[in-house]
Structure formats: structure tokens, C-alpha cells
PDB file of C-alpha atoms in Angstrom:
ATOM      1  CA  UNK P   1       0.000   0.000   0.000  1.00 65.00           C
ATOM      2  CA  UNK P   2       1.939   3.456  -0.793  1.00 73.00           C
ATOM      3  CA  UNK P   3       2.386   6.332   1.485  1.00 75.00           C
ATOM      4  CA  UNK P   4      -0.337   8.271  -1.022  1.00 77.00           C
ATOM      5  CA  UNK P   5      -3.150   6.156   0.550  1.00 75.00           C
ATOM      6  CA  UNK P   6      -2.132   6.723   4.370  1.00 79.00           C
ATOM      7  CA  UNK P   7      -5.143   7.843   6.330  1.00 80.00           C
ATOM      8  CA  UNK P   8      -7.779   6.710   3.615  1.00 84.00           C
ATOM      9  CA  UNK P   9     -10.561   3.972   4.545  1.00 89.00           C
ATOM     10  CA  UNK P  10      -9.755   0.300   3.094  1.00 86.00           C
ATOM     11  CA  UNK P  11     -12.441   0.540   0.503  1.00 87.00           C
ATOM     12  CA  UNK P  12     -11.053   4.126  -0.330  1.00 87.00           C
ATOM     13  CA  UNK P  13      -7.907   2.976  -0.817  1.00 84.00           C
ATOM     14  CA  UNK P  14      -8.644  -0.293  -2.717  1.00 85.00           C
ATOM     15  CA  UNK P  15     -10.910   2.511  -5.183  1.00 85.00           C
ATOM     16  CA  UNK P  16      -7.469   4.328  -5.661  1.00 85.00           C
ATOM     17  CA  UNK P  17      -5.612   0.979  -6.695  1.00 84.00           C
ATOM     18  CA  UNK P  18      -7.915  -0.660  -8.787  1.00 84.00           C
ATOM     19  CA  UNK P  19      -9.669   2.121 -10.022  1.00 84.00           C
ATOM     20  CA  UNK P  20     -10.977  -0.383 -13.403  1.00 79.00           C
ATOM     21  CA  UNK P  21     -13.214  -1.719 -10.623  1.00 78.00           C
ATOM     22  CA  UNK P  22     -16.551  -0.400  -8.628  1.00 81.00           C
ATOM     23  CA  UNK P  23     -16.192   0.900  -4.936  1.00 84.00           C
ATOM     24  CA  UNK P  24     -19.668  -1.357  -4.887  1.00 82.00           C
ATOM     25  CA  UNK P  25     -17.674  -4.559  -6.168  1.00 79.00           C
ATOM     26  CA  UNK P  26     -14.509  -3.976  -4.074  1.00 82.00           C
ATOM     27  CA  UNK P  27     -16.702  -3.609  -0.924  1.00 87.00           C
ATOM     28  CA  UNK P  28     -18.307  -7.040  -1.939  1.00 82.00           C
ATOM     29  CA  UNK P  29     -14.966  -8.169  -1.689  1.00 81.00           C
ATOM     30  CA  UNK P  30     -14.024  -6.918   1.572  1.00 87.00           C
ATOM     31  CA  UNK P  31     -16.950  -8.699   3.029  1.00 89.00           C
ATOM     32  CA  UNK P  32     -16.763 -11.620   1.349  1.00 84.00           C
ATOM     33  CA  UNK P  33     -13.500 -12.238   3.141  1.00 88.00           C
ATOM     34  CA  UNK P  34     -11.505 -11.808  -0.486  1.00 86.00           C
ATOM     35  CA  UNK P  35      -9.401  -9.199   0.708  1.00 88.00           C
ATOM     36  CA  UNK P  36      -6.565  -9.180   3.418  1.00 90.00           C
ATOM     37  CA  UNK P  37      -4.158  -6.477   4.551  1.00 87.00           C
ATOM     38  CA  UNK P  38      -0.909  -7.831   5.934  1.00 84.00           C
ATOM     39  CA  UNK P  39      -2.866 -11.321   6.131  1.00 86.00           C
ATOM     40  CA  UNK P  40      -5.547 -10.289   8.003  1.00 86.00           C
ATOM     41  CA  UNK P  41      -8.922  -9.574   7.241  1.00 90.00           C
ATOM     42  CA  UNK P  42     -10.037  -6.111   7.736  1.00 87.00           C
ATOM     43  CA  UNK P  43     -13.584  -3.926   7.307  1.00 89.00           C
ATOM     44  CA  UNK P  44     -14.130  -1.712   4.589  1.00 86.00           C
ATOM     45  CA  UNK P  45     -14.406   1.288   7.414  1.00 88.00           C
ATOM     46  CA  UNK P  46     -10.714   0.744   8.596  1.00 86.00           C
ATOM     47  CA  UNK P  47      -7.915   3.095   7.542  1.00 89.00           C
ATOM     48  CA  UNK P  48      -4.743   2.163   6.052  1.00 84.00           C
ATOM     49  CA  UNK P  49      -1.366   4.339   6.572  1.00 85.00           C
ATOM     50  CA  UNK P  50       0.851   3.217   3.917  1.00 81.00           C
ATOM     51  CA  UNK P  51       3.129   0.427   3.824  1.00 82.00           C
ATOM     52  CA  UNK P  52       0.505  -2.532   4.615  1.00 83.00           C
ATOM     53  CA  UNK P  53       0.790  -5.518   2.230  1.00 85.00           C
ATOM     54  CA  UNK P  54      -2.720  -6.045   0.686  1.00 87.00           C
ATOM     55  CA  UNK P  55      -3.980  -9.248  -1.099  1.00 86.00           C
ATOM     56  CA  UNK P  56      -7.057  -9.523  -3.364  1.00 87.00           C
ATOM     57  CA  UNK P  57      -8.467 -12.488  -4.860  1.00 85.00           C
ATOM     58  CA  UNK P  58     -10.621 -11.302  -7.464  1.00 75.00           C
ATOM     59  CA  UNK P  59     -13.998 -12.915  -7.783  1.00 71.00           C
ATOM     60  CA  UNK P  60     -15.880 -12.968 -11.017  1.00 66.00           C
ATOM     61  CA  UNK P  61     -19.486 -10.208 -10.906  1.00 59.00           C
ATOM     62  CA  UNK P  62     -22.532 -12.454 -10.279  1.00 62.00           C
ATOM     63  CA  UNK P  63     -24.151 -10.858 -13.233  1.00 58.00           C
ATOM     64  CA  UNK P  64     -21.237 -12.192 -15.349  1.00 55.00           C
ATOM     65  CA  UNK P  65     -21.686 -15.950 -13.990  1.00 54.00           C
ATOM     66  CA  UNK P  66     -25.225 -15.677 -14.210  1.00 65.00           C
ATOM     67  CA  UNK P  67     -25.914 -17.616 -17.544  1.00 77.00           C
ATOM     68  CA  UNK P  68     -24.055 -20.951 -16.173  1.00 88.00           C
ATOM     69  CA  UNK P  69     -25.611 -24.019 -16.419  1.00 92.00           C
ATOM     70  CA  UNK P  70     -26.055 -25.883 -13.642  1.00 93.00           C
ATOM     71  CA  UNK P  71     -27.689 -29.280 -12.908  1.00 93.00           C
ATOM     72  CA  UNK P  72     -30.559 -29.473 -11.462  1.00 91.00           C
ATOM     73  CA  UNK P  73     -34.002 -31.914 -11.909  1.00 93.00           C
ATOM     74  CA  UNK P  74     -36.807 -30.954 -14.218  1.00 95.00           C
ATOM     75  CA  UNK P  75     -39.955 -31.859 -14.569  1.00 97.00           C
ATOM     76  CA  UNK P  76     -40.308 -32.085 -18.111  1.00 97.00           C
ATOM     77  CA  UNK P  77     -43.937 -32.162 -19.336  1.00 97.00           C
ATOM     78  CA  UNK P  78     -43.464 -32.224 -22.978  1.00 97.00           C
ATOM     79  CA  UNK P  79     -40.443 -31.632 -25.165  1.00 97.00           C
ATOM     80  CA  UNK P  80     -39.985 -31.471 -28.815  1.00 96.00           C
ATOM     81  CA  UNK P  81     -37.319 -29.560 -31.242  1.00 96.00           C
ATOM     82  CA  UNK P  82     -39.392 -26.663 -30.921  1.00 97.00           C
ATOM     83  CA  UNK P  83     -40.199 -26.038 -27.291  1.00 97.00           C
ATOM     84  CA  UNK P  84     -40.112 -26.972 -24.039  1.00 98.00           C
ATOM     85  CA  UNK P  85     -43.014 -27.279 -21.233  1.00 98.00           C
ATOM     86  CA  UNK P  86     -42.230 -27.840 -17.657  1.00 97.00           C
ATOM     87  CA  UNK P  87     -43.799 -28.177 -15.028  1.00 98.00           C
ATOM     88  CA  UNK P  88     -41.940 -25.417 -12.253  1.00 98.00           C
ATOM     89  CA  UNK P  89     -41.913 -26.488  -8.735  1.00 97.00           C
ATOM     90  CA  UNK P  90     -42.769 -23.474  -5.774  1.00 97.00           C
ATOM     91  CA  UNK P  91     -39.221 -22.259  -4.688  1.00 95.00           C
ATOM     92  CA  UNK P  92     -37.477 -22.206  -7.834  1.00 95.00           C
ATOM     93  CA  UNK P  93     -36.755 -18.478  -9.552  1.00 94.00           C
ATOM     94  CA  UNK P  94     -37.353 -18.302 -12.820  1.00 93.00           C
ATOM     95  CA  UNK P  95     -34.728 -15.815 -13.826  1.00 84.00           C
ATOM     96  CA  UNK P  96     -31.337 -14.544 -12.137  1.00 80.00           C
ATOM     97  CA  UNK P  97     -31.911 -11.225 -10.447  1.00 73.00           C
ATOM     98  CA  UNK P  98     -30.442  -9.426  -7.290  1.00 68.00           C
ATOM     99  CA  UNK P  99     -30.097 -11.767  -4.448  1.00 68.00           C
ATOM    100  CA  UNK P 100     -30.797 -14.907  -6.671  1.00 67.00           C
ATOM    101  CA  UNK P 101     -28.063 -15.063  -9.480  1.00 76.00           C
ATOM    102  CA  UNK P 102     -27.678 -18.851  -9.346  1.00 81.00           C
ATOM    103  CA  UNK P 103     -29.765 -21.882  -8.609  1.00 89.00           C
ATOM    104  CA  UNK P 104     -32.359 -20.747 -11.190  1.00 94.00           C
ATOM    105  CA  UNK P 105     -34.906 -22.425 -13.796  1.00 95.00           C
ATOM    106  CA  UNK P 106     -32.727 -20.247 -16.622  1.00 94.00           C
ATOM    107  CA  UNK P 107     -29.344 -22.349 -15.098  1.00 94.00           C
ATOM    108  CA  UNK P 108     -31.352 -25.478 -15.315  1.00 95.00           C
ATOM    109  CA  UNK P 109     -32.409 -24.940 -18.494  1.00 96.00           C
ATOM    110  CA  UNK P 110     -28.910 -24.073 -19.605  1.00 95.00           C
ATOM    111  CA  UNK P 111     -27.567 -27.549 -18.611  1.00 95.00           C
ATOM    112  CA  UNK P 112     -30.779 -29.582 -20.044  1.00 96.00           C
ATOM    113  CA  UNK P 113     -30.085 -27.589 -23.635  1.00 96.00           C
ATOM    114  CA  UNK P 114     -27.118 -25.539 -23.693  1.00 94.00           C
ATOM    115  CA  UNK P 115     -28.062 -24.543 -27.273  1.00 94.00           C
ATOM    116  CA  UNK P 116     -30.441 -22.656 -25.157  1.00 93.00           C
ATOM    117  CA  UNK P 117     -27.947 -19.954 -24.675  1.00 91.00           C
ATOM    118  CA  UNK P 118     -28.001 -18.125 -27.680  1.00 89.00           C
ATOM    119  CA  UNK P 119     -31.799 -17.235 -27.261  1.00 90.00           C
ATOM    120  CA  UNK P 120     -32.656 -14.052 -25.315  1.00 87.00           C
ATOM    121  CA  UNK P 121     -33.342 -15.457 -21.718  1.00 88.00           C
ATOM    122  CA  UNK P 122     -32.781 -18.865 -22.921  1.00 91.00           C
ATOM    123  CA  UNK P 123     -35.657 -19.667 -24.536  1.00 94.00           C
ATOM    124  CA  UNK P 124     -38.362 -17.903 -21.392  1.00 95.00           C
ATOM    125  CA  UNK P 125     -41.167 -16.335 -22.611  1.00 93.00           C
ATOM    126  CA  UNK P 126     -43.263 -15.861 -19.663  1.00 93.00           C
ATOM    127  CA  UNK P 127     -42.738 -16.304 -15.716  1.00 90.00           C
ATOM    128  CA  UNK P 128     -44.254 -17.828 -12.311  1.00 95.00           C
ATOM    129  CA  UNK P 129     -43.398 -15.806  -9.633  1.00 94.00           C
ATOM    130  CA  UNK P 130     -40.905 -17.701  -7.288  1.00 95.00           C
ATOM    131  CA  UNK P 131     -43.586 -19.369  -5.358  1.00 97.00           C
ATOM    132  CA  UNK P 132     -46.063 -20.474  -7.647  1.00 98.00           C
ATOM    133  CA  UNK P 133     -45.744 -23.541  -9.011  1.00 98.00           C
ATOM    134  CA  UNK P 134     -46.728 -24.747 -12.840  1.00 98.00           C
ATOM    135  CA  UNK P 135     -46.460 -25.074 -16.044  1.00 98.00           C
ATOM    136  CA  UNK P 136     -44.069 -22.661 -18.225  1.00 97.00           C
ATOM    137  CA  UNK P 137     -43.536 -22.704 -22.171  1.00 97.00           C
ATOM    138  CA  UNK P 138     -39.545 -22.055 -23.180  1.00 97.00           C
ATOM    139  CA  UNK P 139     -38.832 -21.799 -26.728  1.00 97.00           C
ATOM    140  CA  UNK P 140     -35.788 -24.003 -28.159  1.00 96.00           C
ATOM    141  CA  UNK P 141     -35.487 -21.760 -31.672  1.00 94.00           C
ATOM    142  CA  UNK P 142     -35.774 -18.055 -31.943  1.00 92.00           C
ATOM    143  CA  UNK P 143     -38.268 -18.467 -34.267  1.00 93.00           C
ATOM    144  CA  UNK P 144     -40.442 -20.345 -31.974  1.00 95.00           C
ATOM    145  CA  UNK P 145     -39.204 -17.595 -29.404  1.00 94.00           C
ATOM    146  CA  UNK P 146     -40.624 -14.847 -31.592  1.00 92.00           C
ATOM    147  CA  UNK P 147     -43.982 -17.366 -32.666  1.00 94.00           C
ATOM    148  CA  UNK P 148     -44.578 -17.412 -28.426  1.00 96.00           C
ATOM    149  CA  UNK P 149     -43.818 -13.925 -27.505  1.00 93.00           C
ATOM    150  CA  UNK P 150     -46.247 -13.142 -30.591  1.00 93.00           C
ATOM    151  CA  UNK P 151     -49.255 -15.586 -29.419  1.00 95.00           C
ATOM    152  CA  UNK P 152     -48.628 -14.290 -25.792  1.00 93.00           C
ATOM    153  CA  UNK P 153     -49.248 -10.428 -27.139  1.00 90.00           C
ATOM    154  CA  UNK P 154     -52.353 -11.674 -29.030  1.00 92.00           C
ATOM    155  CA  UNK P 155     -53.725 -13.092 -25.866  1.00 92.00           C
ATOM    156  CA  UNK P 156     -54.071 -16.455 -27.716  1.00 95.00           C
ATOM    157  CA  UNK P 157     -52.424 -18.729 -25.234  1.00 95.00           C
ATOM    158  CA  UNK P 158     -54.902 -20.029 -22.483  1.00 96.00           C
ATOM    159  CA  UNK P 159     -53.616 -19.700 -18.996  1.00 96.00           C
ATOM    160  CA  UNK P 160     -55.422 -21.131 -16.231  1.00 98.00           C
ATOM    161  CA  UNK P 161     -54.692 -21.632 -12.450  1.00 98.00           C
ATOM    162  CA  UNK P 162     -55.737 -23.520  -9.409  1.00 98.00           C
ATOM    163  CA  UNK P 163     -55.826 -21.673  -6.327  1.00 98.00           C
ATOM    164  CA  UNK P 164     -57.365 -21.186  -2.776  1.00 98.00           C
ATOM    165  CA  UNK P 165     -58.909 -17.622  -1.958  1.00 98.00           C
ATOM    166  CA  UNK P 166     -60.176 -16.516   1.463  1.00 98.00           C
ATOM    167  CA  UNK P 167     -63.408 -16.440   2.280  1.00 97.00           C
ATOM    168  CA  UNK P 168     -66.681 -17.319   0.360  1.00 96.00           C
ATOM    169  CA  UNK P 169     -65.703 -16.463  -3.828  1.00 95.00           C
ATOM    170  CA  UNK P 170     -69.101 -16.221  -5.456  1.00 86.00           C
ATOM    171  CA  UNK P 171     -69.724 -18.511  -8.395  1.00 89.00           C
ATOM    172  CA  UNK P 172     -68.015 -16.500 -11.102  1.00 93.00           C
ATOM    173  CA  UNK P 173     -66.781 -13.429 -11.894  1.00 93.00           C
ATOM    174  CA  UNK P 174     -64.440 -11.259 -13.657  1.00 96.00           C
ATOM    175  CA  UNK P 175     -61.883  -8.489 -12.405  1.00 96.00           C
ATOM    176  CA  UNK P 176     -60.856  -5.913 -14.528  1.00 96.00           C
ATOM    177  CA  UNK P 177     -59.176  -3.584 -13.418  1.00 96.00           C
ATOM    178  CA  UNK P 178     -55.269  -1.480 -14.210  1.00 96.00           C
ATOM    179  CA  UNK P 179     -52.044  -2.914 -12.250  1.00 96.00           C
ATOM    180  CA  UNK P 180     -49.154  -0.800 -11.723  1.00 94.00           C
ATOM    181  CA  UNK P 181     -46.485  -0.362  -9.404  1.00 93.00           C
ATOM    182  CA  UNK P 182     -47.784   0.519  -5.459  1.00 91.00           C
ATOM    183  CA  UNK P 183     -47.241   4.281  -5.150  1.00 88.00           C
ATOM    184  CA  UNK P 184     -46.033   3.813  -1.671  1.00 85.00           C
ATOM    185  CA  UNK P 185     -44.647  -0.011  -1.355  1.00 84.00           C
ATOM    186  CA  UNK P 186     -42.623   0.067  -4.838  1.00 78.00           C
ATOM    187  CA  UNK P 187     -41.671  -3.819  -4.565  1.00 84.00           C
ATOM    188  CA  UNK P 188     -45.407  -4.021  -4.532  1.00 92.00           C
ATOM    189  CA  UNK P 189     -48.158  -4.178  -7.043  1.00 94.00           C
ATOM    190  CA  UNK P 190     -51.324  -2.640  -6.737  1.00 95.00           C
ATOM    191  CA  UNK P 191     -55.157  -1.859  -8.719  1.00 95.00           C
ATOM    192  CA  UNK P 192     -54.047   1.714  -9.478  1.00 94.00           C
ATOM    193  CA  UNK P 193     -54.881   4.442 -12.098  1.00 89.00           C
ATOM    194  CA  UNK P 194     -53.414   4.621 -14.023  1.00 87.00           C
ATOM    195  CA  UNK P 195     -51.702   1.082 -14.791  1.00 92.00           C
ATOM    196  CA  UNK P 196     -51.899  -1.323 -17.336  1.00 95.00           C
ATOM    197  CA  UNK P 197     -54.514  -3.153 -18.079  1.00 95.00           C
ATOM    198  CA  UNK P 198     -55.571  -6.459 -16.560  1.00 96.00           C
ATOM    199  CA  UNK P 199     -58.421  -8.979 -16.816  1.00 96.00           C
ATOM    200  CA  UNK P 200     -58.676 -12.077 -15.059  1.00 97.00           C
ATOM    201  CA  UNK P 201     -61.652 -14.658 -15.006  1.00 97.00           C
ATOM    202  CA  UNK P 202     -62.772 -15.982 -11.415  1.00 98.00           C
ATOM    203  CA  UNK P 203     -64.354 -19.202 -11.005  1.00 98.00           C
ATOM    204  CA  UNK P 204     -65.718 -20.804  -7.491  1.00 98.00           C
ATOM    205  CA  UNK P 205     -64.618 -24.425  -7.601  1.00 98.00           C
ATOM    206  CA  UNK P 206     -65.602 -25.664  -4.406  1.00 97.00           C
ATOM    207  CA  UNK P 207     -66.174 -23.693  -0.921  1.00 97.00           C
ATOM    208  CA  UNK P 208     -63.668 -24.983   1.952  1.00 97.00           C
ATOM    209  CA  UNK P 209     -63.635 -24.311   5.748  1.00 97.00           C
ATOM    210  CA  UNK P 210     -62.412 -20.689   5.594  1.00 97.00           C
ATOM    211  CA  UNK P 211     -61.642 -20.384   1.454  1.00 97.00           C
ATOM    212  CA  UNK P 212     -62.584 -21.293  -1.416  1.00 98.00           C
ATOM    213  CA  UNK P 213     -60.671 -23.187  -4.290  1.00 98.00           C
ATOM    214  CA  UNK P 214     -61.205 -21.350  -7.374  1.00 98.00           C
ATOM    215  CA  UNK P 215     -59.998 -21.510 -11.283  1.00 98.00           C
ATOM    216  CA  UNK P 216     -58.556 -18.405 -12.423  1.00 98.00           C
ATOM    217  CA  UNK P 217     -58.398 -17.450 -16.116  1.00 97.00           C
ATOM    218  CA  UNK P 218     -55.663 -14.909 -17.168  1.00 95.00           C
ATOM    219  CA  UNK P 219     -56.835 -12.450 -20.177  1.00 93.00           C
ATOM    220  CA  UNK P 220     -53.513 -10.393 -19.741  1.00 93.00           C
ATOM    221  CA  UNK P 221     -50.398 -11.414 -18.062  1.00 90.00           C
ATOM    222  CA  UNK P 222     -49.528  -8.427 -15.050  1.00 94.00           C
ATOM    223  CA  UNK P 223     -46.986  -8.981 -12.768  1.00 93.00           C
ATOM    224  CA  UNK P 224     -48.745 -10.837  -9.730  1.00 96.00           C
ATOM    225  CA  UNK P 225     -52.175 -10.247 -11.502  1.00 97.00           C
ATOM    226  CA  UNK P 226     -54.082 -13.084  -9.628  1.00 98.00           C
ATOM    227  CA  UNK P 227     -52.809 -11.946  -6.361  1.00 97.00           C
ATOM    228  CA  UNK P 228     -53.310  -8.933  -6.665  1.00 97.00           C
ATOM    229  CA  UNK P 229     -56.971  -8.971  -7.869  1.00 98.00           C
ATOM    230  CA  UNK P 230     -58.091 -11.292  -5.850  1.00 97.00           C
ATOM    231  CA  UNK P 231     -56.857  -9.259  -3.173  1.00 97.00           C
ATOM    232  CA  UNK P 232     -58.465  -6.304  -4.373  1.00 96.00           C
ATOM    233  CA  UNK P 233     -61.833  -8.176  -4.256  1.00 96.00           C
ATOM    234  CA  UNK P 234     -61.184  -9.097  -0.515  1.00 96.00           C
ATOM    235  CA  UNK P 235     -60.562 -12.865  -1.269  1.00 97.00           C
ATOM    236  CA  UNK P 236     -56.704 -12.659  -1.313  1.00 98.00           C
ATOM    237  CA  UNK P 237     -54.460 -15.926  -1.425  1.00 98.00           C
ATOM    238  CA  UNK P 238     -54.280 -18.250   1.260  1.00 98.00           C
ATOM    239  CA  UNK P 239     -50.093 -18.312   2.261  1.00 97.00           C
ATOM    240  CA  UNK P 240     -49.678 -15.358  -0.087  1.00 97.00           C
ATOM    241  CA  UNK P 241     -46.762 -13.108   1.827  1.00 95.00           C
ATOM    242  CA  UNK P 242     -47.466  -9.711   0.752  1.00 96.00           C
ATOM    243  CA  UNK P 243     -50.950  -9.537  -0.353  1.00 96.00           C
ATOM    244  CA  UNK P 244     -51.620 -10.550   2.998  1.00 93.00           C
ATOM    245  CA  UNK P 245     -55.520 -12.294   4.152  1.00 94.00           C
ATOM    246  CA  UNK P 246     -56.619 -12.568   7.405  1.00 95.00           C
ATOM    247  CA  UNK P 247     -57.907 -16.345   7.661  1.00 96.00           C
ATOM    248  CA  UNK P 248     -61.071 -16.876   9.588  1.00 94.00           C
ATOM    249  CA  UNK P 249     -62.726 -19.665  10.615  1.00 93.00           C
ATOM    250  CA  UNK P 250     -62.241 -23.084  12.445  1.00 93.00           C
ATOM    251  CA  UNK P 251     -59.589 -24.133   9.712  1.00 96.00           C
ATOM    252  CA  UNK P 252     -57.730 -20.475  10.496  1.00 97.00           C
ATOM    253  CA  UNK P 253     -55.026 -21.683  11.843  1.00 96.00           C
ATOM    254  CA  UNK P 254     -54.623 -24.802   9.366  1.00 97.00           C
ATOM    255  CA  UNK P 255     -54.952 -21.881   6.539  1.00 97.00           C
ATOM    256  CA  UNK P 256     -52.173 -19.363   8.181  1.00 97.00           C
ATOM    257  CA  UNK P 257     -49.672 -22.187   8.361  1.00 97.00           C
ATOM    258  CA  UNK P 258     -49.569 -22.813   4.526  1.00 98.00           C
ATOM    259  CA  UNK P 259     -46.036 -21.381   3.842  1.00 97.00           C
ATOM    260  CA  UNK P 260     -46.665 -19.926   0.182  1.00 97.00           C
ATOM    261  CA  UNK P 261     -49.105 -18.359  -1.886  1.00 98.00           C
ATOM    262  CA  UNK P 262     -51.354 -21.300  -2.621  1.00 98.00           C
ATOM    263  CA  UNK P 263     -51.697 -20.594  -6.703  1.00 98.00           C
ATOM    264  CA  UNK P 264     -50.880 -23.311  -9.305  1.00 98.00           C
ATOM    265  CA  UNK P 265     -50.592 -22.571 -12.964  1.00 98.00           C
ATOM    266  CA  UNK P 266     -52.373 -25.997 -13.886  1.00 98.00           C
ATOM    267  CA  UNK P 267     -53.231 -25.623 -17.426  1.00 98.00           C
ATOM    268  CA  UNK P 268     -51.636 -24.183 -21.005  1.00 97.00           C
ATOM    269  CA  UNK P 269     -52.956 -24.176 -24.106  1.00 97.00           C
ATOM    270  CA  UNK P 270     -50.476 -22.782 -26.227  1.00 97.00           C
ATOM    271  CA  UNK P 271     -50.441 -22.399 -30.526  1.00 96.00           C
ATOM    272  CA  UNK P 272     -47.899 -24.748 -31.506  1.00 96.00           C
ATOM    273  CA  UNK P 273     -44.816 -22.953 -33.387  1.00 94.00           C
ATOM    274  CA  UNK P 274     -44.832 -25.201 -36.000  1.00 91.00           C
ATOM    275  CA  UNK P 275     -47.696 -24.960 -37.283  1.00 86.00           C
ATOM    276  CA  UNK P 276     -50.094 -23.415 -34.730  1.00 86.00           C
ATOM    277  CA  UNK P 277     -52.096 -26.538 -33.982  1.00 93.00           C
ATOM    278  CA  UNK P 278     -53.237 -26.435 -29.965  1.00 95.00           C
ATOM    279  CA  UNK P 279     -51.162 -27.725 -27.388  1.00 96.00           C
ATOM    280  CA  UNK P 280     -53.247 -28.617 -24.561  1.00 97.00           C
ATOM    281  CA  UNK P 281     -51.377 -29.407 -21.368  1.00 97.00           C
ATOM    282  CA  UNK P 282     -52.224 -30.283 -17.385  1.00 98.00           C
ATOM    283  CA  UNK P 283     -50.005 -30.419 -14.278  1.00 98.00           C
ATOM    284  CA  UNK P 284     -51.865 -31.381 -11.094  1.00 97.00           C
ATOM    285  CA  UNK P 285     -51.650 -30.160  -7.816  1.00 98.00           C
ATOM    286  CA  UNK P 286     -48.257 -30.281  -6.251  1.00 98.00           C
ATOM    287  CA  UNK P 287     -47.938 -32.198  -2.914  1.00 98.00           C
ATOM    288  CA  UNK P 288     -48.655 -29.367  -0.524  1.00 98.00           C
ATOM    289  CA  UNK P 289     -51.601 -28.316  -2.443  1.00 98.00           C
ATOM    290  CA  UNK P 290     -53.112 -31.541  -2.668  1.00 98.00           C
ATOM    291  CA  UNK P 291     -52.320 -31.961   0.779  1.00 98.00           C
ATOM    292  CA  UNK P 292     -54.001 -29.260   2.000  1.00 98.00           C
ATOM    293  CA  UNK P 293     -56.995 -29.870   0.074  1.00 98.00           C
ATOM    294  CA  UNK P 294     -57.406 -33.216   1.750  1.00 97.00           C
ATOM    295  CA  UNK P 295     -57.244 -31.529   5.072  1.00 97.00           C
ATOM    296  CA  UNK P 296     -59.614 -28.900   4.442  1.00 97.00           C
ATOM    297  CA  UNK P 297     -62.419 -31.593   2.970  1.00 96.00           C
ATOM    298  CA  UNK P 298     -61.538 -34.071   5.875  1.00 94.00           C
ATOM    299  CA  UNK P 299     -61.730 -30.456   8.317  1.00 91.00           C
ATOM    300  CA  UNK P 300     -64.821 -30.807  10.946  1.00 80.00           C
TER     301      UNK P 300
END
């Protein structure tokens, strides 16, 4: 470390050295344990005074490791040269963001068709929000990317969901109404105006001890669209974390212990690429929907 750097923080001093770096990165480093002064760790905060030996082992940007493959199970639903159809399980992003850059459905899908890489997102057309589970389309070809994207615009690919609603959901109905960003809670959605439009089509299934499981129709694809409206409708999403329910009833408790939003995209109909013929595809309910099902029909 030279005398010009005496009295300057670590990270301030690291900034001076390796300027072809960001003070954002370098402080990433420090905390990661990646950088040592005179063999010894050290906080970004601490000042240096010139002559200190400092060692950095440079680690590659997340964003820049991102689009590795990695191996992970699938559950395939249908595969051809064309596309792909899975069937995601709840847990599993879709995409690598902030705080989730590996361990993704786009690294999975990498390693199950690394040809997959020279598509834009690999191949994904449309998403499931972390914890929904369900069935996804990914394109193999661009042209089937493009055929997808296209179909998805023109509102001709059926999506349909399973999922349990608090309260009493009358027998049908439809929401329409804008989604935009929450003008207070911006990592929230919200029914605002003005927003984008959004339709979805409500349909009471069965009434439950405290909810009802209902089949939801998208017309548009919004981020968190179900959620959202059925929330806005007072029947929000049994398990769902931020558009938060109250649970009532003697199954309340049963209801507030469901760890996830309890949606389930269960059916696609999608235009084939090649071709546009129908593709008409199921996935049934995961475990712990199933499961709790079964205990709400079996509840006293």
C-alpha cells in the first residue's frame, strides 16, 4: 500500500488501486472475506497508513456468472425440437436477479439444452413468480421464441390456475381492473390508475372451511395479476406473503400455516410454433396443495 493512501478507509484505498473496478464490487470483496491487509482480514471502514501488504483475490461479478448451467431436476412435461413445457416447482426463480443469481430455472435450463444460450433469456417467454408452481412454455429456436412472444401479445395462449382464496368467492366473476407499481410499497403491485390493463376470469370451484378453491383465467399477463386482484376483491391468497388475508374460521389456523401463496398454474394451451395446432397441457396439484386440500375436505 503506498504512502499516497495513508489515512484513507480500506475501501477508499482499494478505489485508488484498482480504479478499473466499482467501490460497490470492491466492498463485496471486503466482506466476502476476499481481501486481506498484511494477512488479516479487515472492514471496509478501517484506515490504512501506507506500507501494509494487501492481497485480493478477485472474484468474477454475479451478473457475469449468471448464464451458467447448472444441474438441477426438471420436470419435463413435454419436449420437442421446438419447445419446451415444464412443469416449475414453488421455490425455484425463474430468472437470475439481485439476491438470486444462481440456482435458477434459466441455469437449469442451460444444462438440459445448452443450445439454449443463444436465445434471449434462454428460450423464457413468460414467468411464475418464485412461489407459484406450474407449467411454463420455453422456446428451443428463436423463431419459436418470436412465434410465443407473438401468441402471448395476441392473448391467444390459455392460462389457467388452481388456487385457494379466502373467504366465500361467489360462483363467477371477472376483475378488470389497471395494475401498476404501489405508489407507496414500490416492490409491490397494486389496482391503481393509471396502470396497465388487466383482466382475469374468477371461477368458485368448491367452498372450503375458511376459502374457497377457485380456477382463475388470465386475459392479460400483469406482474402478480391473480394476487393482486383477488386481493383487491377481498378474497386474497391463502399463504400469499405480501398480499396478505386474514384467515377466519375453524380451519384459520390450518390456513395461516400454509407457507406460500397457494396458486398453481395448472393448465396451457399454447399455438404450436410449427404450425399453430393447440397444445393442450395439465399439471396437477403439487404435494402441498393436494395436501391441503385433503385436510380442508376431511376439516370438521
Amino acid at each position: 500500500m503506498g504512502e499516497d493512501c495513508a489515512g484513507l478507509r480500506l475501501d477508499q484505498a482499494l478505489a485508488r488501486l484498482l480504479p478499473e473496478y466499482s467501490r460497490s464490487r470492491l466492498s463485496r470483496w471486503i466482506r466476502q472475506g476476499a481481501v486481506r491487509v498484511d494477512g488479516a482480514l479487515r472492514a471496509a471502514k478501517e484506515r490504512v497508513w501506507g506500507g501494509e501488504t494487501v492481497e485480493v483475490a478477485l472474484q468474477p461479478d454475479p451478473q457475469e456468472t449468471a448464464y451458467t448451467p447448472e444441474e438441477r431436476p426438471l420436470a419435463v412435461v413435454y419436449e420437442d425440437k421446438e419447445i419446451i413445457v415444464l412443469d416449475k416447482p414453488a421455490g425455484l426463480v425463474v430468472h437470475p436477479g439481485s439476491g438470486n443469481w444462481r440456482g435458477t430455472l434459466l441455469n437449469a435450463l442451460l444444462h438440459h439444452a445448452p443450445a439454449l444460450a443463444a436465445l434471449p433469456r434462454a428460450g423464457i417467454v413468460h414467468r411464475l413468480d418464485k412461489d407459484t408452481s406450474g407449467l411454463m412454455v420455453v422456446a428451443k429456436t428463436l423463431a419459436a421464441h418470436v412465434q410465443l412472444q407473438r401468441a402471448l401479445a395476441e392473448r391467444r395462449v390459455r392460462r389457467e390456475y388452481l388456487a385457494f382464496a379466502l373467504g366465500t368467492v361467489p360462483g363467477s366473476c371477472t376483475i378488470e381492473a389497471p395494475i401498476g407499481r404501489h405508489p407507496v410499497r414500490r416492490t409491490r403491485m397494486a389496482v391503481v390508475d393509471p396502470g396497465k390493463p388487466a383482466l382475469t376470469h374468477v371461477q368458485a370451484l368448491e367452498p372450503l372451511p375458511g376459502c374457497t378453491l377457485v380456477l382463475c383465467r388470465l386475459e392479460t399477463g400483469r406482474t402478480h395479476q391473480i394476487r393482486v386482484h383477488l386481493h383487491s376483491i377481498g378474497h386474497a391468497l391463502v399463504g400469499d406473503p405480501v398480499y396478505r388475508g386474514t384467515p377466519k374460521g375453524p380451519a384459520a389456523a390450518l390456513l395461516a400455516a400454509f407457507p406460500r401463496q397457494a396458486l398453481h398454474a395448472a393448465r396451457l394451451v399454447v399455438p404450436h410454433p410449427a404450425g399453430g395446432r393447440p397444445l393442450v397441457l395439465d399439471a396437477p396439484l403439487p404435494a402441498d396443495m393436494a395436501a391441503l386440500l385433503d385436510q380442508l375436505r376431511r376439516h370438521p
